[in-house]
């Protein structure tokens, strides 16, 4: 989740329109602002999801570390044996090392892909929760528009903590 930028959240939750503004020269509607990066970070479901995800991948992470340590040891042994063993033996050791290294890369990609997919799925659910609560607050408090704090330079009422409170009360 650390990789998700503020700009990404600004795009993901740029606007939640609630109501239609009249066509006119000046529009003085009620505007709300939400710091979505803060909401995501402080939402308890985000924290819980991150903890679950880390626990779930803890074993896989340690497995990758063991494999990496084994590869480093193999490489050291290979370097040490370079001038000592015959070329045929060295080529065999080098071939095994290359195979093990390729297996490590494949395992790493597989684990990383699974992790990223689960992280995306969890974030999708969290973003949907946030959108739902923002829409409820906007409707109940009669906001004409709600923007992410990052996309609006001036004006508007900050409803970030209202959103956070309702999200964290939601079970």
PDB file of C-alpha atoms in Angstrom:
ATOM      1  CA  UNK A   1       0.000   0.000   0.000  1.00  0.00           C
ATOM      2  CA  UNK A   2       2.991   2.195   0.428  1.00  0.00           C
ATOM      3  CA  UNK A   3       3.414   2.223  -3.319  1.00  0.00           C
ATOM      4  CA  UNK A   4       0.088   3.861  -3.887  1.00  0.00           C
ATOM      5  CA  UNK A   5       0.735   7.555  -4.386  1.00  0.00           C
ATOM      6  CA  UNK A   6      -1.324  10.488  -3.320  1.00  0.00           C
ATOM      7  CA  UNK A   7      -1.918  11.250  -6.962  1.00  0.00           C
ATOM      8  CA  UNK A   8      -3.285   7.748  -7.438  1.00  0.00           C
ATOM      9  CA  UNK A   9      -5.785   8.339  -4.667  1.00  0.00           C
ATOM     10  CA  UNK A  10      -6.612  11.740  -6.046  1.00  0.00           C
ATOM     11  CA  UNK A  11      -7.463  10.121  -9.363  1.00  0.00           C
ATOM     12  CA  UNK A  12      -9.276   7.177  -7.759  1.00  0.00           C
ATOM     13  CA  UNK A  13     -11.457   9.390  -5.614  1.00  0.00           C
ATOM     14  CA  UNK A  14     -11.171  12.702  -7.472  1.00  0.00           C
ATOM     15  CA  UNK A  15     -14.832  13.529  -7.233  1.00  0.00           C
ATOM     16  CA  UNK A  16     -18.003  12.146  -5.807  1.00  0.00           C
ATOM     17  CA  UNK A  17     -20.798  14.096  -7.368  1.00  0.00           C
ATOM     18  CA  UNK A  18     -23.988  14.299  -5.380  1.00  0.00           C
ATOM     19  CA  UNK A  19     -26.505  16.479  -7.128  1.00  0.00           C
ATOM     20  CA  UNK A  20     -26.476  18.543 -10.248  1.00  0.00           C
ATOM     21  CA  UNK A  21     -25.242  22.109 -10.325  1.00  0.00           C
ATOM     22  CA  UNK A  22     -27.420  24.540 -12.207  1.00  0.00           C
ATOM     23  CA  UNK A  23     -26.098  26.129 -15.348  1.00  0.00           C
ATOM     24  CA  UNK A  24     -25.291  29.717 -14.571  1.00  0.00           C
ATOM     25  CA  UNK A  25     -22.564  32.294 -14.503  1.00  0.00           C
ATOM     26  CA  UNK A  26     -21.709  31.727 -10.850  1.00  0.00           C
ATOM     27  CA  UNK A  27     -22.058  28.588  -8.814  1.00  0.00           C
ATOM     28  CA  UNK A  28     -21.976  28.787  -5.056  1.00  0.00           C
ATOM     29  CA  UNK A  29     -22.650  25.200  -4.100  1.00  0.00           C
ATOM     30  CA  UNK A  30     -21.592  23.509  -0.904  1.00  0.00           C
ATOM     31  CA  UNK A  31     -18.253  21.769  -1.445  1.00  0.00           C
ATOM     32  CA  UNK A  32     -16.701  19.116   0.755  1.00  0.00           C
ATOM     33  CA  UNK A  33     -13.074  18.037   0.869  1.00  0.00           C
ATOM     34  CA  UNK A  34     -11.674  14.652   1.841  1.00  0.00           C
ATOM     35  CA  UNK A  35      -8.024  13.840   2.414  1.00  0.00           C
ATOM     36  CA  UNK A  36      -8.321  10.351   0.946  1.00  0.00           C
ATOM     37  CA  UNK A  37      -4.691   9.465   1.612  1.00  0.00           C
ATOM     38  CA  UNK A  38      -5.256  10.178   5.308  1.00  0.00           C
ATOM     39  CA  UNK A  39      -8.572   8.311   5.326  1.00  0.00           C
ATOM     40  CA  UNK A  40      -7.004   5.237   3.745  1.00  0.00           C
ATOM     41  CA  UNK A  41      -4.049   5.348   6.122  1.00  0.00           C
ATOM     42  CA  UNK A  42      -6.129   5.793   9.280  1.00  0.00           C
ATOM     43  CA  UNK A  43      -9.051   3.534   8.358  1.00  0.00           C
ATOM     44  CA  UNK A  44      -8.941   0.540  10.699  1.00  0.00           C
ATOM     45  CA  UNK A  45      -9.863  -1.853   7.897  1.00  0.00           C
ATOM     46  CA  UNK A  46      -6.701  -0.747   6.047  1.00  0.00           C
ATOM     47  CA  UNK A  47      -4.552  -1.434   9.094  1.00  0.00           C
ATOM     48  CA  UNK A  48      -6.199  -4.813   9.659  1.00  0.00           C
ATOM     49  CA  UNK A  49      -5.826  -5.767   5.999  1.00  0.00           C
ATOM     50  CA  UNK A  50      -2.152  -4.808   5.997  1.00  0.00           C
ATOM     51  CA  UNK A  51      -1.526  -6.886   9.129  1.00  0.00           C
ATOM     52  CA  UNK A  52      -3.351  -9.900   7.659  1.00  0.00           C
ATOM     53  CA  UNK A  53      -1.457  -9.583   4.392  1.00  0.00           C
ATOM     54  CA  UNK A  54       1.905  -9.345   6.142  1.00  0.00           C
ATOM     55  CA  UNK A  55       1.130 -12.401   8.291  1.00  0.00           C
ATOM     56  CA  UNK A  56      -0.062 -14.352   5.279  1.00  0.00           C
ATOM     57  CA  UNK A  57       3.134 -13.681   3.350  1.00  0.00           C
ATOM     58  CA  UNK A  58       5.544 -13.952   6.281  1.00  0.00           C
ATOM     59  CA  UNK A  59       6.304 -17.624   5.553  1.00  0.00           C
ATOM     60  CA  UNK A  60       6.787 -16.961   1.865  1.00  0.00           C
ATOM     61  CA  UNK A  61       9.112 -14.070   2.653  1.00  0.00           C
ATOM     62  CA  UNK A  62      11.263 -16.256   4.913  1.00  0.00           C
ATOM     63  CA  UNK A  63      11.262 -18.991   2.255  1.00  0.00           C
ATOM     64  CA  UNK A  64      12.591 -16.490  -0.286  1.00  0.00           C
ATOM     65  CA  UNK A  65      15.255 -15.333   2.158  1.00  0.00           C
ATOM     66  CA  UNK A  66      16.426 -18.923   2.691  1.00  0.00           C
ATOM     67  CA  UNK A  67      16.576 -19.508  -1.053  1.00  0.00           C
ATOM     68  CA  UNK A  68      18.502 -16.272  -1.542  1.00  0.00           C
ATOM     69  CA  UNK A  69      20.966 -17.197   1.213  1.00  0.00           C
ATOM     70  CA  UNK A  70      21.447 -20.597  -0.423  1.00  0.00           C
ATOM     71  CA  UNK A  71      22.144 -18.912  -3.779  1.00  0.00           C
ATOM     72  CA  UNK A  72      24.694 -16.586  -2.215  1.00  0.00           C
ATOM     73  CA  UNK A  73      26.458 -19.557  -0.613  1.00  0.00           C
ATOM     74  CA  UNK A  74      26.397 -21.435  -3.940  1.00  0.00           C
ATOM     75  CA  UNK A  75      27.899 -18.439  -5.702  1.00  0.00           C
ATOM     76  CA  UNK A  76      30.691 -18.174  -3.137  1.00  0.00           C
ATOM     77  CA  UNK A  77      31.449 -21.886  -3.493  1.00  0.00           C
ATOM     78  CA  UNK A  78      31.400 -21.574  -7.265  1.00  0.00           C
ATOM     79  CA  UNK A  79      33.858 -18.689  -7.163  1.00  0.00           C
ATOM     80  CA  UNK A  80      36.112 -20.565  -4.738  1.00  0.00           C
ATOM     81  CA  UNK A  81      36.157 -23.723  -6.907  1.00  0.00           C
ATOM     82  CA  UNK A  82      36.745 -21.966 -10.223  1.00  0.00           C
ATOM     83  CA  UNK A  83      40.450 -22.726 -10.560  1.00  0.00           C
ATOM     84  CA  UNK A  84      40.445 -25.860  -8.405  1.00  0.00           C
ATOM     85  CA  UNK A  85      38.000 -28.234 -10.128  1.00  0.00           C
ATOM     86  CA  UNK A  86      38.009 -29.378 -13.732  1.00  0.00           C
ATOM     87  CA  UNK A  87      36.183 -27.301 -16.326  1.00  0.00           C
ATOM     88  CA  UNK A  88      33.543 -30.039 -16.670  1.00  0.00           C
ATOM     89  CA  UNK A  89      32.845 -30.060 -12.919  1.00  0.00           C
ATOM     90  CA  UNK A  90      32.784 -26.269 -12.857  1.00  0.00           C
ATOM     91  CA  UNK A  91      30.353 -26.147 -15.790  1.00  0.00           C
ATOM     92  CA  UNK A  92      28.073 -28.604 -13.962  1.00  0.00           C
ATOM     93  CA  UNK A  93      28.150 -26.504 -10.783  1.00  0.00           C
ATOM     94  CA  UNK A  94      27.566 -23.331 -12.790  1.00  0.00           C
ATOM     95  CA  UNK A  95      24.636 -24.918 -14.621  1.00  0.00           C
ATOM     96  CA  UNK A  96      23.048 -25.982 -11.313  1.00  0.00           C
ATOM     97  CA  UNK A  97      23.580 -22.484  -9.911  1.00  0.00           C
ATOM     98  CA  UNK A  98      21.960 -20.908 -12.991  1.00  0.00           C
ATOM     99  CA  UNK A  99      18.968 -23.269 -12.699  1.00  0.00           C
ATOM    100  CA  UNK A 100      18.579 -22.511  -8.990  1.00  0.00           C
ATOM    101  CA  UNK A 101      18.832 -18.796  -9.691  1.00  0.00           C
ATOM    102  CA  UNK A 102      16.121 -19.026 -12.367  1.00  0.00           C
ATOM    103  CA  UNK A 103      13.885 -21.017  -9.996  1.00  0.00           C
ATOM    104  CA  UNK A 104      14.371 -18.309  -7.376  1.00  0.00           C
ATOM    105  CA  UNK A 105      13.362 -15.583  -9.849  1.00  0.00           C
ATOM    106  CA  UNK A 106      10.231 -17.504 -10.860  1.00  0.00           C
ATOM    107  CA  UNK A 107       9.272 -18.132  -7.226  1.00  0.00           C
ATOM    108  CA  UNK A 108       9.842 -14.461  -6.403  1.00  0.00           C
ATOM    109  CA  UNK A 109       7.682 -13.290  -9.327  1.00  0.00           C
ATOM    110  CA  UNK A 110       4.927 -15.730  -8.374  1.00  0.00           C
ATOM    111  CA  UNK A 111       4.872 -14.623  -4.736  1.00  0.00           C
ATOM    112  CA  UNK A 112       5.080 -10.950  -5.659  1.00  0.00           C
ATOM    113  CA  UNK A 113       2.242 -11.321  -8.168  1.00  0.00           C
ATOM    114  CA  UNK A 114       0.019 -13.053  -5.624  1.00  0.00           C
ATOM    115  CA  UNK A 115       0.823 -10.404  -3.023  1.00  0.00           C
ATOM    116  CA  UNK A 116       0.054  -7.546  -5.408  1.00  0.00           C
ATOM    117  CA  UNK A 117      -3.255  -9.118  -6.490  1.00  0.00           C
ATOM    118  CA  UNK A 118      -4.399  -9.597  -2.895  1.00  0.00           C
ATOM    119  CA  UNK A 119      -3.314  -6.070  -2.060  1.00  0.00           C
ATOM    120  CA  UNK A 120      -5.283  -4.675  -5.036  1.00  0.00           C
ATOM    121  CA  UNK A 121      -8.371  -6.657  -4.043  1.00  0.00           C
ATOM    122  CA  UNK A 122      -8.192  -5.376  -0.470  1.00  0.00           C
ATOM    123  CA  UNK A 123      -7.663  -1.794  -1.615  1.00  0.00           C
ATOM    124  CA  UNK A 124     -10.601  -2.026  -4.002  1.00  0.00           C
ATOM    125  CA  UNK A 125     -12.841  -2.988  -1.100  1.00  0.00           C
ATOM    126  CA  UNK A 126     -11.450  -0.163   1.040  1.00  0.00           C
ATOM    127  CA  UNK A 127     -11.913   2.425  -1.729  1.00  0.00           C
ATOM    128  CA  UNK A 128     -15.507   1.257  -2.231  1.00  0.00           C
ATOM    129  CA  UNK A 129     -16.178   1.655   1.508  1.00  0.00           C
ATOM    130  CA  UNK A 130     -14.765   5.181   1.398  1.00  0.00           C
ATOM    131  CA  UNK A 131     -16.826   6.144  -1.653  1.00  0.00           C
ATOM    132  CA  UNK A 132     -19.975   4.811   0.003  1.00  0.00           C
ATOM    133  CA  UNK A 133     -19.435   6.789   3.222  1.00  0.00           C
ATOM    134  CA  UNK A 134     -18.477   9.968   1.345  1.00  0.00           C
ATOM    135  CA  UNK A 135     -21.678   9.691  -0.699  1.00  0.00           C
ATOM    136  CA  UNK A 136     -23.760   9.172   2.469  1.00  0.00           C
ATOM    137  CA  UNK A 137     -22.231  12.190   4.193  1.00  0.00           C
ATOM    138  CA  UNK A 138     -22.548  14.314   1.063  1.00  0.00           C
ATOM    139  CA  UNK A 139     -26.203  13.410   0.714  1.00  0.00           C
ATOM    140  CA  UNK A 140     -27.137  13.812   4.389  1.00  0.00           C
ATOM    141  CA  UNK A 141     -25.282  17.112   4.775  1.00  0.00           C
ATOM    142  CA  UNK A 142     -26.370  18.395   1.354  1.00  0.00           C
ATOM    143  CA  UNK A 143     -22.973  18.819  -0.300  1.00  0.00           C
ATOM    144  CA  UNK A 144     -23.197  19.581  -3.996  1.00  0.00           C
ATOM    145  CA  UNK A 145     -19.757  18.120  -4.631  1.00  0.00           C
ATOM    146  CA  UNK A 146     -16.986  16.407  -2.702  1.00  0.00           C
ATOM    147  CA  UNK A 147     -13.405  16.573  -3.946  1.00  0.00           C
ATOM    148  CA  UNK A 148     -10.170  15.052  -2.845  1.00  0.00           C
ATOM    149  CA  UNK A 149      -8.156  17.617  -0.922  1.00  0.00           C
ATOM    150  CA  UNK A 150      -5.276  17.173  -3.373  1.00  0.00           C
ATOM    151  CA  UNK A 151      -7.251  18.387  -6.391  1.00  0.00           C
ATOM    152  CA  UNK A 152      -8.872  21.499  -4.941  1.00  0.00           C
ATOM    153  CA  UNK A 153      -6.588  24.437  -4.256  1.00  0.00           C
ATOM    154  CA  UNK A 154      -8.981  26.618  -2.313  1.00  0.00           C
ATOM    155  CA  UNK A 155     -12.300  26.448  -0.530  1.00  0.00           C
ATOM    156  CA  UNK A 156     -14.551  23.720   0.650  1.00  0.00           C
ATOM    157  CA  UNK A 157     -15.244  22.190   4.039  1.00  0.00           C
ATOM    158  CA  UNK A 158     -12.952  19.399   5.222  1.00  0.00           C
ATOM    159  CA  UNK A 159     -15.047  16.315   6.032  1.00  0.00           C
ATOM    160  CA  UNK A 160     -12.096  13.924   6.369  1.00  0.00           C
ATOM    161  CA  UNK A 161     -12.690  13.174  10.051  1.00  0.00           C
ATOM    162  CA  UNK A 162     -16.431  12.708   9.542  1.00  0.00           C
ATOM    163  CA  UNK A 163     -15.617  10.102   6.891  1.00  0.00           C
ATOM    164  CA  UNK A 164     -13.050   8.415   9.131  1.00  0.00           C
ATOM    165  CA  UNK A 165     -15.410   8.329  12.106  1.00  0.00           C
ATOM    166  CA  UNK A 166     -18.203   6.714  10.097  1.00  0.00           C
ATOM    167  CA  UNK A 167     -15.846   4.254   8.412  1.00  0.00           C
ATOM    168  CA  UNK A 168     -14.352   3.095  11.684  1.00  0.00           C
ATOM    169  CA  UNK A 169     -17.816   2.741  13.264  1.00  0.00           C
ATOM    170  CA  UNK A 170     -18.933   0.584  10.333  1.00  0.00           C
ATOM    171  CA  UNK A 171     -18.494  -3.142  10.958  1.00  0.00           C
TER     172      UNK A 171
END
